[in-house]
Amino acid sequence: MKVSVDFDQCEANGICVGIAPDVFELDDEDQLHIRTADVPEDRLSDVETAVAQCPKAALRLQ
Ligand code: SF4
């Protein structure tokens, strides 16, 4: 599974970073980066939670 972000929707509130900081990261300029686009099997649960809880629906898992 791969996770991606729609940067037009992301408001950099960091919710996904709080849930899975090994997958999502905010830089000093509040730009979101995906550290691990290919989601390891053992991280899938947290990434699914992050996708579901993103208030901007900016994350996609496919
Ligand atoms: S939770 Fe959604 S809006 Fe917030 S930083 Fe992550 S992708 Fe962006």
JSON list of C-alpha atoms and ligand atoms in Angstrom, two decimals:
[
{"chain": "A", "resi": 1, "resn": "MET", "atom": "CA", "xyz": [0.00, 0.00, 0.00]},
{"chain": "A", "resi": 2, "resn": "LYS", "atom": "CA", "xyz": [1.18, 3.52, -0.79]},
{"chain": "A", "resi": 3, "resn": "VAL", "atom": "CA", "xyz": [0.19, 6.68, 1.02]},
{"chain": "A", "resi": 4, "resn": "SER", "atom": "CA", "xyz": [0.11, 10.05, -0.67]},
{"chain": "A", "resi": 5, "resn": "VAL", "atom": "CA", "xyz": [-0.94, 13.57, 0.27]},
{"chain": "A", "resi": 6, "resn": "ASP", "atom": "CA", "xyz": [-2.92, 16.18, -1.63]},
{"chain": "A", "resi": 7, "resn": "PHE", "atom": "CA", "xyz": [-0.90, 19.29, -0.88]},
{"chain": "A", "resi": 8, "resn": "ASP", "atom": "CA", "xyz": [-3.76, 21.50, -2.04]},
{"chain": "A", "resi": 9, "resn": "GLN", "atom": "CA", "xyz": [-5.82, 20.14, 0.86]},
{"chain": "A", "resi": 10, "resn": "CYS", "atom": "CA", "xyz": [-3.21, 19.63, 3.60]},
{"chain": "A", "resi": 11, "resn": "GLU", "atom": "CA", "xyz": [-3.25, 22.40, 6.21]},
{"chain": "A", "resi": 12, "resn": "ALA", "atom": "CA", "xyz": [-0.18, 21.09, 8.05]},
{"chain": "A", "resi": 13, "resn": "ASN", "atom": "CA", "xyz": [-1.96, 20.64, 11.38]},
{"chain": "A", "resi": 14, "resn": "GLY", "atom": "CA", "xyz": [0.22, 17.63, 12.16]},
{"chain": "A", "resi": 15, "resn": "ILE", "atom": "CA", "xyz": [-2.45, 15.16, 13.17]},
{"chain": "A", "resi": 16, "resn": "CYS", "atom": "CA", "xyz": [-0.99, 12.47, 10.92]},
{"chain": "A", "resi": 17, "resn": "VAL", "atom": "CA", "xyz": [2.48, 13.23, 12.28]},
{"chain": "A", "resi": 18, "resn": "GLY", "atom": "CA", "xyz": [1.20, 12.65, 15.79]},
{"chain": "A", "resi": 19, "resn": "ILE", "atom": "CA", "xyz": [-0.25, 9.30, 14.83]},
{"chain": "A", "resi": 20, "resn": "ALA", "atom": "CA", "xyz": [2.62, 7.99, 12.70]},
{"chain": "A", "resi": 21, "resn": "PRO", "atom": "CA", "xyz": [5.75, 10.17, 13.04]},
{"chain": "A", "resi": 22, "resn": "ASP", "atom": "CA", "xyz": [7.84, 7.52, 11.30]},
{"chain": "A", "resi": 23, "resn": "VAL", "atom": "CA", "xyz": [5.71, 7.92, 8.17]},
{"chain": "A", "resi": 24, "resn": "PHE", "atom": "CA", "xyz": [4.75, 11.62, 8.20]},
{"chain": "A", "resi": 25, "resn": "GLU", "atom": "CA", "xyz": [6.95, 14.58, 9.01]},
{"chain": "A", "resi": 26, "resn": "LEU", "atom": "CA", "xyz": [6.49, 18.35, 9.11]},
{"chain": "A", "resi": 27, "resn": "ASP", "atom": "CA", "xyz": [9.53, 20.47, 8.28]},
{"chain": "A", "resi": 28, "resn": "ASP", "atom": "CA", "xyz": [10.45, 23.86, 9.73]},
{"chain": "A", "resi": 29, "resn": "GLU", "atom": "CA", "xyz": [8.25, 25.56, 7.15]},
{"chain": "A", "resi": 30, "resn": "ASP", "atom": "CA", "xyz": [5.22, 23.44, 8.01]},
{"chain": "A", "resi": 31, "resn": "GLN", "atom": "CA", "xyz": [5.47, 21.44, 4.82]},
{"chain": "A", "resi": 32, "resn": "LEU", "atom": "CA", "xyz": [4.36, 17.84, 5.15]},
{"chain": "A", "resi": 33, "resn": "HIS", "atom": "CA", "xyz": [6.70, 15.12, 3.92]},
{"chain": "A", "resi": 34, "resn": "ILE", "atom": "CA", "xyz": [5.99, 11.45, 3.60]},
{"chain": "A", "resi": 35, "resn": "ARG", "atom": "CA", "xyz": [9.00, 9.54, 4.85]},
{"chain": "A", "resi": 36, "resn": "THR", "atom": "CA", "xyz": [7.77, 6.09, 3.92]},
{"chain": "A", "resi": 37, "resn": "ALA", "atom": "CA", "xyz": [5.42, 6.20, 0.94]},
{"chain": "A", "resi": 38, "resn": "ASP", "atom": "CA", "xyz": [5.48, 2.41, 0.71]},
{"chain": "A", "resi": 39, "resn": "VAL", "atom": "CA", "xyz": [3.74, 1.61, 3.96]},
{"chain": "A", "resi": 40, "resn": "PRO", "atom": "CA", "xyz": [5.18, -1.43, 5.75]},
{"chain": "A", "resi": 41, "resn": "GLU", "atom": "CA", "xyz": [2.62, -4.02, 6.74]},
{"chain": "A", "resi": 42, "resn": "ASP", "atom": "CA", "xyz": [3.19, -3.41, 10.43]},
{"chain": "A", "resi": 43, "resn": "ARG", "atom": "CA", "xyz": [2.53, 0.34, 10.05]},
{"chain": "A", "resi": 44, "resn": "LEU", "atom": "CA", "xyz": [-0.62, -0.01, 8.01]},
{"chain": "A", "resi": 45, "resn": "SER", "atom": "CA", "xyz": [-2.99, 0.23, 10.96]},
{"chain": "A", "resi": 46, "resn": "ASP", "atom": "CA", "xyz": [-1.64, 3.60, 12.14]},
{"chain": "A", "resi": 47, "resn": "VAL", "atom": "CA", "xyz": [-1.53, 4.97, 8.60]},
{"chain": "A", "resi": 48, "resn": "GLU", "atom": "CA", "xyz": [-5.15, 3.94, 8.09]},
{"chain": "A", "resi": 49, "resn": "THR", "atom": "CA", "xyz": [-5.99, 5.81, 11.29]},
{"chain": "A", "resi": 50, "resn": "ALA", "atom": "CA", "xyz": [-4.12, 8.89, 10.06]},
{"chain": "A", "resi": 51, "resn": "VAL", "atom": "CA", "xyz": [-5.96, 8.78, 6.74]},
{"chain": "A", "resi": 52, "resn": "ALA", "atom": "CA", "xyz": [-9.29, 8.48, 8.52]},
{"chain": "A", "resi": 53, "resn": "GLN", "atom": "CA", "xyz": [-8.55, 11.27, 11.00]},
{"chain": "A", "resi": 54, "resn": "CYS", "atom": "CA", "xyz": [-7.08, 13.84, 8.63]},
{"chain": "A", "resi": 55, "resn": "PRO", "atom": "CA", "xyz": [-9.61, 16.68, 8.97]},
{"chain": "A", "resi": 56, "resn": "LYS", "atom": "CA", "xyz": [-8.92, 17.82, 5.42]},
{"chain": "A", "resi": 57, "resn": "ALA", "atom": "CA", "xyz": [-9.20, 14.37, 3.87]},
{"chain": "A", "resi": 58, "resn": "ALA", "atom": "CA", "xyz": [-5.81, 15.07, 2.29]},
{"chain": "A", "resi": 59, "resn": "LEU", "atom": "CA", "xyz": [-4.35, 11.59, 2.65]},
{"chain": "A", "resi": 60, "resn": "ARG", "atom": "CA", "xyz": [-4.92, 8.70, 0.32]},
{"chain": "A", "resi": 61, "resn": "LEU", "atom": "CA", "xyz": [-3.95, 5.08, 0.73]},
{"chain": "A", "resi": 62, "resn": "GLN", "atom": "CA", "xyz": [-3.95, 2.90, -2.35]},
{"chain": "B", "resi": 1, "resn": "SF4", "atom": "S1", "xyz": [-3.54, 15.28, 9.12]},
{"chain": "B", "resi": 1, "resn": "SF4", "atom": "FE1", "xyz": [-4.07, 15.88, 7.01]},
{"chain": "B", "resi": 1, "resn": "SF4", "atom": "S2", "xyz": [-4.10, 18.12, 7.05]},
{"chain": "B", "resi": 1, "resn": "SF4", "atom": "FE2", "xyz": [-3.01, 17.43, 8.87]},
{"chain": "B", "resi": 1, "resn": "SF4", "atom": "S3", "xyz": [-0.84, 17.45, 8.31]},
{"chain": "B", "resi": 1, "resn": "SF4", "atom": "FE3", "xyz": [-1.63, 15.38, 7.95]},
{"chain": "B", "resi": 1, "resn": "SF4", "atom": "S4", "xyz": [-2.26, 15.38, 5.79]},
{"chain": "B", "resi": 1, "resn": "SF4", "atom": "FE4", "xyz": [-2.06, 17.51, 6.41]}
]
